[in-house]
Tab-separated table of C-alpha atoms in Angstrom:
chain	number	residue	atom	x	y	z
A	11	UNK	CA	-38.586	17.671	-8.982
A	12	UNK	CA	-36.685	14.469	-9.059
A	13	UNK	CA	-33.265	15.255	-9.436
A	14	UNK	CA	-34.310	17.827	-6.067
A	15	UNK	CA	-35.841	14.839	-4.388
A	16	UNK	CA	-32.082	12.649	-5.127
A	17	UNK	CA	-30.501	15.499	-4.091
A	18	UNK	CA	-32.242	15.185	-0.648
A	19	UNK	CA	-31.459	11.943	0.045
A	20	UNK	CA	-28.109	12.183	-0.992
A	21	UNK	CA	-27.544	14.793	1.453
A	22	UNK	CA	-29.206	13.062	4.086
A	23	UNK	CA	-27.678	9.839	3.258
A	24	UNK	CA	-23.989	12.234	3.271
A	25	UNK	CA	-25.372	13.250	6.654
A	26	UNK	CA	-26.008	10.002	8.197
A	27	UNK	CA	-22.531	8.738	6.970
A	28	UNK	CA	-20.885	11.942	8.373
A	29	UNK	CA	-22.332	11.286	11.872
A	30	UNK	CA	-21.378	7.401	11.789
A	31	UNK	CA	-17.764	8.339	10.854
A	32	UNK	CA	-17.444	11.462	13.407
A	33	UNK	CA	-18.900	9.214	16.261
A	34	UNK	CA	-16.619	6.448	15.370
A	35	UNK	CA	-13.558	8.981	15.399
A	36	UNK	CA	-15.066	10.496	18.793
A	37	UNK	CA	-15.107	6.670	19.854
A	38	UNK	CA	-11.576	6.369	19.629
A	39	UNK	CA	-9.870	8.399	22.191
A	40	UNK	CA	-6.453	6.495	22.809
A	41	UNK	CA	-3.500	7.815	21.877
A	42	UNK	CA	-0.267	5.339	21.097
A	43	UNK	CA	1.461	4.034	18.800
A	44	UNK	CA	-0.252	1.268	16.543
A	45	UNK	CA	1.069	-2.523	15.296
A	46	UNK	CA	-0.416	-2.050	11.621
A	47	UNK	CA	0.004	-5.729	9.571
A	48	UNK	CA	-0.030	-5.960	5.662
A	49	UNK	CA	-0.576	-9.491	4.984
A	50	UNK	CA	-1.914	-12.246	2.256
A	51	UNK	CA	-1.178	-13.065	-0.797
A	52	UNK	CA	-2.239	-9.806	-3.266
A	53	UNK	CA	-0.297	-6.886	-4.157
A	54	UNK	CA	0.278	-4.270	-2.170
A	55	UNK	CA	1.688	-5.200	1.431
A	56	UNK	CA	4.996	-3.536	1.018
A	57	UNK	CA	3.855	-0.817	-0.819
A	58	UNK	CA	1.352	0.100	1.634
A	59	UNK	CA	3.877	-0.006	4.019
A	60	UNK	CA	6.144	2.441	1.944
A	61	UNK	CA	3.150	4.467	1.104
A	62	UNK	CA	2.839	4.847	4.921
A	63	UNK	CA	6.648	5.844	5.076
A	64	UNK	CA	6.080	8.573	2.603
A	65	UNK	CA	3.433	9.883	4.594
A	66	UNK	CA	5.023	10.002	7.924
A	67	UNK	CA	7.853	11.450	6.212
A	68	UNK	CA	6.127	14.131	5.311
A	69	UNK	CA	4.719	15.134	8.779
A	70	UNK	CA	8.361	15.381	9.864
A	71	UNK	CA	8.679	11.899	11.593
A	72	UNK	CA	11.363	9.672	12.016
A	73	UNK	CA	11.174	6.551	10.517
A	74	UNK	CA	13.154	3.380	10.178
A	75	UNK	CA	12.839	0.634	7.870
A	76	UNK	CA	14.356	-3.611	7.987
A	77	UNK	CA	13.659	-5.360	4.908
A	78	UNK	CA	14.187	-8.968	5.312
A	79	UNK	CA	14.233	-10.440	2.040
A	80	UNK	CA	14.811	-7.704	-1.002
A	81	UNK	CA	18.261	-6.479	-1.119
A	82	UNK	CA	20.169	-6.923	-4.390
A	83	UNK	CA	17.892	-5.287	-6.749
A	84	UNK	CA	17.643	-1.454	-7.501
A	85	UNK	CA	14.992	-0.560	-4.974
A	86	UNK	CA	13.189	2.568	-5.753
A	87	UNK	CA	11.674	2.939	-2.484
A	88	UNK	CA	15.259	3.359	-0.917
A	89	UNK	CA	16.482	5.260	-3.860
A	90	UNK	CA	13.581	7.818	-2.820
A	91	UNK	CA	13.490	7.810	1.066
A	92	UNK	CA	16.793	7.213	1.753
A	93	UNK	CA	17.561	10.918	0.503
A	94	UNK	CA	14.576	12.183	2.944
A	95	UNK	CA	16.410	10.654	6.155
A	96	UNK	CA	14.497	7.423	6.219
A	97	UNK	CA	17.011	4.819	7.942
A	98	UNK	CA	17.008	1.529	5.610
A	99	UNK	CA	18.825	-1.702	6.726
A	100	UNK	CA	18.295	-4.577	4.119
A	101	UNK	CA	19.301	-8.012	4.027
A	102	UNK	CA	22.205	-8.482	1.651
A	103	UNK	CA	21.402	-11.536	0.427
A	104	UNK	CA	18.332	-11.305	-1.844
A	105	UNK	CA	15.023	-13.251	-2.563
A	106	UNK	CA	15.984	-15.785	-0.166
A	107	UNK	CA	15.246	-18.769	-3.139
A	108	UNK	CA	18.184	-17.209	-4.679
A	109	UNK	CA	20.312	-18.397	-1.966
A	110	UNK	CA	19.361	-21.701	-1.167
A	111	UNK	CA	21.788	-21.654	1.649
A	112	UNK	CA	19.806	-21.371	5.232
A	113	UNK	CA	22.656	-20.892	7.179
A	114	UNK	CA	23.807	-17.795	5.665
A	115	UNK	CA	19.948	-16.740	5.187
A	116	UNK	CA	19.961	-16.645	9.288
A	117	UNK	CA	22.973	-14.790	9.634
A	118	UNK	CA	21.934	-12.591	7.112
A	119	UNK	CA	18.325	-12.350	9.062
A	120	UNK	CA	19.933	-11.713	12.690
A	121	UNK	CA	22.694	-8.876	11.297
A	122	UNK	CA	18.847	-7.047	9.997
A	123	UNK	CA	17.239	-7.918	12.988
A	124	UNK	CA	19.635	-6.875	15.558
A	125	UNK	CA	18.911	-3.257	13.679
A	126	UNK	CA	15.246	-3.627	14.019
A	127	UNK	CA	15.611	-4.842	17.780
A	128	UNK	CA	17.677	-1.171	18.443
A	129	UNK	CA	15.121	0.760	16.851
A	130	UNK	CA	11.906	-1.019	18.581
A	131	UNK	CA	13.503	0.082	21.525
A	132	UNK	CA	14.423	3.563	20.749
A	133	UNK	CA	11.589	6.285	21.339
A	134	UNK	CA	13.250	8.627	18.541
A	135	UNK	CA	11.683	6.559	16.149
A	136	UNK	CA	8.036	7.131	15.460
A	137	UNK	CA	7.614	4.143	12.961
A	138	UNK	CA	9.549	1.225	12.089
A	139	UNK	CA	9.149	-0.778	9.313
A	140	UNK	CA	9.464	-4.772	9.306
A	141	UNK	CA	9.104	-5.599	5.542
A	142	UNK	CA	8.474	-9.010	5.139
A	143	UNK	CA	9.265	-10.355	8.609
A	144	UNK	CA	6.690	-12.718	8.233
A	145	UNK	CA	8.698	-14.803	6.140
A	146	UNK	CA	11.413	-15.063	8.884
A	147	UNK	CA	8.933	-16.250	11.337
A	148	UNK	CA	7.705	-18.650	8.769
A	149	UNK	CA	11.006	-20.335	7.859
A	150	UNK	CA	12.172	-19.910	11.346
A	151	UNK	CA	14.585	-17.838	10.750
A	152	UNK	CA	14.444	-15.329	13.794
A	153	UNK	CA	12.636	-16.633	17.014
A	154	UNK	CA	8.798	-15.410	17.241
A	155	UNK	CA	8.886	-15.120	21.078
A	156	UNK	CA	12.096	-12.622	20.690
A	157	UNK	CA	10.079	-10.679	18.009
A	158	UNK	CA	6.750	-10.556	19.652
A	159	UNK	CA	8.959	-9.617	22.854
A	160	UNK	CA	10.552	-6.642	21.262
A	161	UNK	CA	7.607	-5.391	19.650
A	162	UNK	CA	5.639	-5.659	22.858
A	163	UNK	CA	7.950	-3.657	24.685
A	164	UNK	CA	8.453	-0.864	21.946
A	165	UNK	CA	7.896	2.739	23.148
A	166	UNK	CA	4.207	3.729	23.944
A	167	UNK	CA	3.910	6.297	20.703
A	168	UNK	CA	5.665	3.919	18.484
A	169	UNK	CA	4.323	2.339	15.526
A	170	UNK	CA	5.603	-0.458	13.844
A	171	UNK	CA	3.891	-2.198	10.270
A	172	UNK	CA	4.953	-5.649	9.627
A	173	UNK	CA	4.430	-7.091	5.951
A	174	UNK	CA	4.416	-10.489	4.438
A	175	UNK	CA	2.222	-13.398	3.642
A	176	UNK	CA	1.256	-16.025	6.157
A	177	UNK	CA	1.447	-13.651	9.305
A	178	UNK	CA	2.098	-15.655	12.371
A	179	UNK	CA	-0.978	-16.048	14.254
A	180	UNK	CA	0.272	-14.523	17.436
A	181	UNK	CA	1.458	-11.505	15.254
A	182	UNK	CA	-2.013	-10.942	14.383
A	183	UNK	CA	-3.180	-11.309	17.634
A	184	UNK	CA	-0.750	-8.430	18.880
A	185	UNK	CA	-1.909	-5.838	16.137
A	186	UNK	CA	-4.296	-3.026	16.193
A	187	UNK	CA	-4.845	-3.286	12.457
A	188	UNK	CA	-4.977	-5.823	9.853
A	189	UNK	CA	-5.290	-6.094	6.146
A	190	UNK	CA	-5.373	-8.993	4.208
A	191	UNK	CA	-4.420	-8.278	0.386
A	192	UNK	CA	-6.536	-10.766	-1.699
A	193	UNK	CA	-5.333	-11.413	-4.994
A	194	UNK	CA	-8.542	-10.913	-7.620
A	195	UNK	CA	-6.146	-10.860	-10.224
A	196	UNK	CA	-2.434	-10.324	-11.304
A	197	UNK	CA	-0.927	-9.144	-14.572
A	198	UNK	CA	1.516	-12.038	-14.575
A	199	UNK	CA	-1.458	-14.719	-14.618
A	200	UNK	CA	-2.166	-12.684	-17.972
A	201	UNK	CA	1.384	-12.590	-19.461
A	202	UNK	CA	2.832	-9.600	-18.883
A	203	UNK	CA	6.529	-9.208	-17.009
A	204	UNK	CA	7.224	-7.502	-13.423
A	205	UNK	CA	8.224	-3.686	-14.212
A	206	UNK	CA	10.602	-1.321	-12.616
A	207	UNK	CA	9.028	1.358	-11.058
A	208	UNK	CA	5.744	-0.502	-10.433
A	209	UNK	CA	6.711	-4.207	-8.874
A	210	UNK	CA	9.757	-3.323	-7.494
B	8	UNK	CA	22.131	-35.158	10.779
B	9	UNK	CA	18.883	-34.187	11.076
B	10	UNK	CA	19.797	-30.563	10.573
B	11	UNK	CA	21.653	-31.339	7.434
B	12	UNK	CA	18.361	-33.380	6.272
B	13	UNK	CA	16.405	-29.938	7.392
B	14	UNK	CA	19.055	-28.528	5.114
B	15	UNK	CA	18.466	-30.556	2.214
B	16	UNK	CA	15.038	-30.328	2.106
B	17	UNK	CA	15.093	-26.886	2.502
B	18	UNK	CA	17.476	-26.270	-0.623
B	19	UNK	CA	15.244	-28.719	-2.627
B	20	UNK	CA	12.110	-26.533	-1.424
B	21	UNK	CA	13.547	-23.102	-2.390
B	22	UNK	CA	14.947	-24.859	-5.603
B	23	UNK	CA	11.724	-25.781	-6.713
B	24	UNK	CA	10.419	-22.207	-5.424
B	25	UNK	CA	12.600	-20.296	-7.932
B	26	UNK	CA	12.235	-22.874	-10.804
B	27	UNK	CA	8.513	-21.770	-10.264
B	28	UNK	CA	9.236	-18.042	-9.885
B	29	UNK	CA	11.319	-18.183	-13.104
B	30	UNK	CA	9.054	-19.752	-14.945
B	31	UNK	CA	6.170	-17.817	-14.455
B	32	UNK	CA	8.281	-14.221	-14.467
B	33	UNK	CA	9.562	-16.144	-17.843
B	34	UNK	CA	6.276	-16.670	-19.361
B	35	UNK	CA	5.421	-13.016	-18.672
B	36	UNK	CA	6.885	-11.487	-21.415
B	37	UNK	CA	4.696	-8.941	-22.405
B	38	UNK	CA	6.077	-5.111	-21.994
B	39	UNK	CA	3.081	-2.648	-21.683
B	40	UNK	CA	1.637	-0.437	-18.888
B	41	UNK	CA	-0.994	-1.771	-16.627
B	42	UNK	CA	-4.317	-1.125	-14.641
B	43	UNK	CA	-4.106	-1.727	-11.287
B	44	UNK	CA	-6.934	-1.600	-8.895
B	45	UNK	CA	-6.602	-1.501	-5.136
B	46	UNK	CA	-10.153	-2.050	-3.751
B	47	UNK	CA	-11.685	-3.412	-0.735
B	48	UNK	CA	-12.748	-1.970	2.918
B	49	UNK	CA	-9.374	-2.571	4.746
B	50	UNK	CA	-6.747	-0.372	4.852
B	51	UNK	CA	-3.856	-0.010	2.641
B	52	UNK	CA	-5.449	1.151	-0.617
B	53	UNK	CA	-4.165	4.736	-1.255
B	54	UNK	CA	-1.143	4.046	0.557
B	55	UNK	CA	-0.012	0.729	-1.546
B	56	UNK	CA	-0.646	3.785	-4.502
B	57	UNK	CA	1.541	5.765	-2.672
B	58	UNK	CA	4.283	3.314	-2.355
B	59	UNK	CA	4.266	2.714	-5.899
B	60	UNK	CA	4.795	6.324	-6.861
B	61	UNK	CA	7.701	6.322	-4.183
B	62	UNK	CA	9.218	3.504	-6.252
B	63	UNK	CA	8.361	4.899	-9.913
B	64	UNK	CA	9.795	7.832	-8.350
B	65	UNK	CA	13.052	5.640	-7.173
B	66	UNK	CA	13.395	4.849	-10.718
B	67	UNK	CA	13.121	8.034	-12.601
B	68	UNK	CA	9.471	7.903	-13.570
B	69	UNK	CA	7.014	10.490	-14.374
B	70	UNK	CA	3.952	10.366	-12.049
B	71	UNK	CA	1.168	12.417	-11.946
B	72	UNK	CA	-2.057	12.197	-9.119
B	73	UNK	CA	-5.495	12.848	-9.416
B	74	UNK	CA	-7.217	12.882	-5.701
B	75	UNK	CA	-10.615	12.318	-5.878
B	76	UNK	CA	-11.430	12.896	-2.109
B	77	UNK	CA	-8.901	14.128	0.095
B	78	UNK	CA	-7.811	17.645	-0.284
B	79	UNK	CA	-8.337	19.844	3.135
B	80	UNK	CA	-6.063	18.054	5.776
B	81	UNK	CA	-2.321	18.244	5.819
B	82	UNK	CA	-1.443	15.557	3.186
B	83	UNK	CA	1.674	13.320	3.997
B	84	UNK	CA	2.215	12.175	0.537
B	85	UNK	CA	1.951	15.402	-1.150
B	86	UNK	CA	4.329	17.000	1.192
B	87	UNK	CA	7.184	14.142	0.641
B	88	UNK	CA	6.245	13.477	-3.173
B	89	UNK	CA	5.620	17.258	-4.979
B	90	UNK	CA	8.943	18.363	-3.834
B	91	UNK	CA	10.207	15.583	-5.831
B	92	UNK	CA	8.514	16.302	-9.294
B	93	UNK	CA	5.246	14.209	-8.633
B	94	UNK	CA	2.288	16.066	-10.296
B	95	UNK	CA	-0.844	16.793	-7.333
B	96	UNK	CA	-4.254	17.730	-8.410
B	97	UNK	CA	-6.545	17.498	-5.359
B	98	UNK	CA	-10.069	17.611	-5.174
B	99	UNK	CA	-10.735	20.912	-2.811
B	100	UNK	CA	-13.719	20.201	-1.258
B	101	UNK	CA	-12.648	17.372	1.408
B	102	UNK	CA	-14.101	14.463	2.209
B	103	UNK	CA	-17.715	14.866	0.472
B	104	UNK	CA	-19.602	14.198	3.656
B	105	UNK	CA	-18.534	17.168	4.674
B	106	UNK	CA	-19.578	19.062	1.760
B	107	UNK	CA	-23.193	17.723	1.721
B	108	UNK	CA	-23.513	19.524	-1.556
B	109	UNK	CA	-24.003	17.247	-4.874
B	110	UNK	CA	-23.313	19.608	-7.454
B	111	UNK	CA	-20.393	21.437	-5.839
B	112	UNK	CA	-18.631	18.049	-5.515
B	113	UNK	CA	-19.372	16.824	-9.142
B	114	UNK	CA	-17.950	20.585	-10.453
B	115	UNK	CA	-14.895	19.546	-8.077
B	116	UNK	CA	-14.784	16.224	-9.356
B	117	UNK	CA	-15.045	17.363	-13.037
B	118	UNK	CA	-12.278	19.481	-12.390
B	119	UNK	CA	-10.014	17.138	-11.064
B	120	UNK	CA	-10.916	14.344	-14.075
B	121	UNK	CA	-9.894	17.402	-16.707
B	122	UNK	CA	-6.358	16.983	-15.481
B	123	UNK	CA	-6.641	13.611	-15.194
B	124	UNK	CA	-7.867	13.130	-18.365
B	125	UNK	CA	-5.003	14.980	-20.185
B	126	UNK	CA	-2.229	13.114	-17.855
B	127	UNK	CA	-3.801	9.734	-19.176
B	128	UNK	CA	-3.559	11.161	-23.068
B	129	UNK	CA	0.129	12.142	-22.188
B	130	UNK	CA	2.976	9.703	-23.235
B	131	UNK	CA	5.562	11.844	-20.813
B	132	UNK	CA	3.310	10.263	-17.557
B	133	UNK	CA	4.664	6.800	-16.682
B	134	UNK	CA	2.265	6.299	-14.058
B	135	UNK	CA	-1.133	7.990	-13.251
B	136	UNK	CA	-2.763	7.823	-9.996
B	137	UNK	CA	-6.886	7.719	-9.877
B	138	UNK	CA	-6.772	7.840	-6.024
B	139	UNK	CA	-10.228	7.510	-4.487
B	140	UNK	CA	-11.647	7.710	-8.346
B	141	UNK	CA	-14.253	4.510	-7.117
B	142	UNK	CA	-16.571	6.789	-5.398
B	143	UNK	CA	-16.735	9.234	-8.119
B	144	UNK	CA	-18.396	6.639	-10.577
B	145	UNK	CA	-20.243	5.394	-7.206
B	146	UNK	CA	-21.969	8.325	-6.804
B	147	UNK	CA	-22.198	9.520	-10.594
B	148	UNK	CA	-20.422	12.457	-9.784
B	149	UNK	CA	-17.803	11.235	-13.207
B	150	UNK	CA	-19.285	9.592	-16.108
B	151	UNK	CA	-18.267	5.616	-15.737
B	152	UNK	CA	-18.203	5.369	-19.964
B	153	UNK	CA	-15.759	8.329	-20.292
B	154	UNK	CA	-13.378	7.036	-17.291
B	155	UNK	CA	-13.264	3.492	-19.066
B	156	UNK	CA	-12.474	5.235	-22.392
B	157	UNK	CA	-9.857	7.366	-21.283
B	158	UNK	CA	-8.229	4.479	-19.288
B	159	UNK	CA	-8.334	2.231	-22.330
B	160	UNK	CA	-7.050	4.853	-24.697
B	161	UNK	CA	-3.937	5.488	-22.763
B	162	UNK	CA	-0.600	5.246	-24.190
B	163	UNK	CA	0.713	1.900	-24.146
B	164	UNK	CA	3.614	2.056	-21.671
B	165	UNK	CA	1.529	3.961	-19.167
B	166	UNK	CA	0.216	2.310	-16.182
B	167	UNK	CA	-2.605	3.769	-13.974
B	168	UNK	CA	-3.413	3.064	-10.032
B	169	UNK	CA	-7.118	3.226	-9.493
B	170	UNK	CA	-8.250	3.199	-5.541
B	171	UNK	CA	-10.987	3.550	-3.281
B	172	UNK	CA	-13.834	0.666	-2.232
B	173	UNK	CA	-16.436	-0.627	-3.890
B	174	UNK	CA	-14.996	-0.577	-7.670
B	175	UNK	CA	-16.938	-0.514	-10.529
B	176	UNK	CA	-17.372	-4.316	-12.178
B	177	UNK	CA	-16.136	-2.815	-15.541
B	178	UNK	CA	-12.984	-1.015	-14.098
B	179	UNK	CA	-12.388	-4.507	-12.475
B	180	UNK	CA	-12.888	-6.308	-15.906
B	181	UNK	CA	-10.171	-4.007	-17.663
B	182	UNK	CA	-7.612	-4.359	-14.936
B	183	UNK	CA	-4.736	-6.373	-15.326
B	184	UNK	CA	-3.936	-6.284	-11.379
B	185	UNK	CA	-6.711	-6.215	-8.574
B	186	UNK	CA	-6.280	-6.805	-4.730
B	187	UNK	CA	-8.745	-6.250	-2.702
B	188	UNK	CA	-7.923	-4.976	1.050
B	189	UNK	CA	-9.953	-6.808	3.359
B	190	UNK	CA	-9.809	-5.694	7.043
B	191	UNK	CA	-9.381	-7.897	9.273
B	192	UNK	CA	-9.159	-5.759	12.313
B	193	UNK	CA	-8.738	-1.760	12.676
B	194	UNK	CA	-7.519	0.353	15.459
B	195	UNK	CA	-10.415	2.292	15.528
B	196	UNK	CA	-12.481	-0.275	16.713
B	197	UNK	CA	-10.486	-0.703	19.691
B	198	UNK	CA	-10.571	2.718	20.467
B	199	UNK	CA	-7.595	4.325	19.034
B	200	UNK	CA	-7.960	7.798	17.018
B	201	UNK	CA	-6.538	7.854	13.636
B	202	UNK	CA	-3.145	9.469	13.859
B	203	UNK	CA	-1.071	11.819	11.605
B	204	UNK	CA	1.670	10.434	9.549
B	205	UNK	CA	-0.066	6.629	9.845
B	206	UNK	CA	-3.394	7.057	8.563
B	207	UNK	CA	-3.194	9.978	6.134
C-alpha cells in the first residue's frame, strides 16, 4: 500500500515537473543565437565551452574557436576537434605569466582577436568560442568597446561562448546565459597534480 | 615614463602570480585518478564533463560514459565522441518526467549502472563519466552505498566525473574537485528556446 501511495505521489510530482518544464520551453519562442558566459573561479569553464563545441559538431554545426591563453601545451581539445573541422586560433605565447612581456602579449592577443572578429562577422559560423577572453579585457590587452561591438553586431543566428574568470560587467549584461563555476574544492588543494587529459 | 612603470608593475605582478602557481603545482605531487563533481543549478555541468572527455580523447585516453537521463534525443556528444572510440551507455527512457513510471525508470537505471560498475572496476578505462547520476541517487533509483563503494574501489589511476544537480553529500565528501555551476541568468528566462547544438 505504502509503495503504491509513493508511486502515485512520485507520478504526481513528475507530472507537475513535466508541466513546468514544458510551459517554460513553450514560453521561450525566440529563435536566435545566444551569448553564453562561463565565468567564476571553479573548474569547468573552458571544458563546458568545448563540451558545447563537441555537441555542436555532432549536429553538423560550423564552429570557430579563439583561445586567448593556452597555446604551448599539448592541447587535447584541439587534437580531437580540429580534425573534425573546428577552426582554431590560439595565442602562441602560452600563459601570460610565462611571458612577462606586456607588449608581446598584446600583439599576440590582437592577432587572435583579428581572427575572432572575422568569425563574429561571418554568418557561416554557427558558434564562435572566445576561450579565456575575460583576461584580455581585465588586462586591457583588448579594447572592451571593440569586443562588445563585434559580439553585438554578429549574425542573428550565431551563438557565442565567452569563458574566463572575472568577466567584465558589460559582457555579463549582454549575455543571455551566464553560469558561474564556483569552486567548492579542488584536487590541487589536496596535493594532487594537474593531469593530462583531465586538466588540459 | 608611466608606461614603463606600468610595465614594470605588470611584470612584477605576473612574476608573483607565476611563482604562486608553480608552488601550488609543485606541492601537488600525488599522481592518482580524481573524482570530479559538476553540480549546481546552472548550465555547463554535462557540457564540462563532455569537454573533459573531448580533451581526454585528444590525449589518447580510454573513456566510458554512462548517461542516466538523456537518451531519446539526437545526442550531439554521442554523434561526435562515439565514432572516436568513446563507449556510451544511455538510459533509453528519456527524461524521467516523460515516463512517470518509477519501476521502469529504476530498471532502466540499473541496466546503465551495471555497465558503469563494470567500467569502474576495469583499469583499462582512464576516465568514466557518470552523467546526471545525482538524480538516480536523489530519486533512490540507485543505491547510494553501492555507488559510493564502486567509485571508492575503482583502479587508482582512473578518474571519474559525476554530473547533476543536488549532488549527494557523501559523493561531495568523496570528491577531489567539486565545481558548483551557479545560474546567474539563463536564456530560457528571457524567452529564447533551447537550441540544437547548444543546449543538447
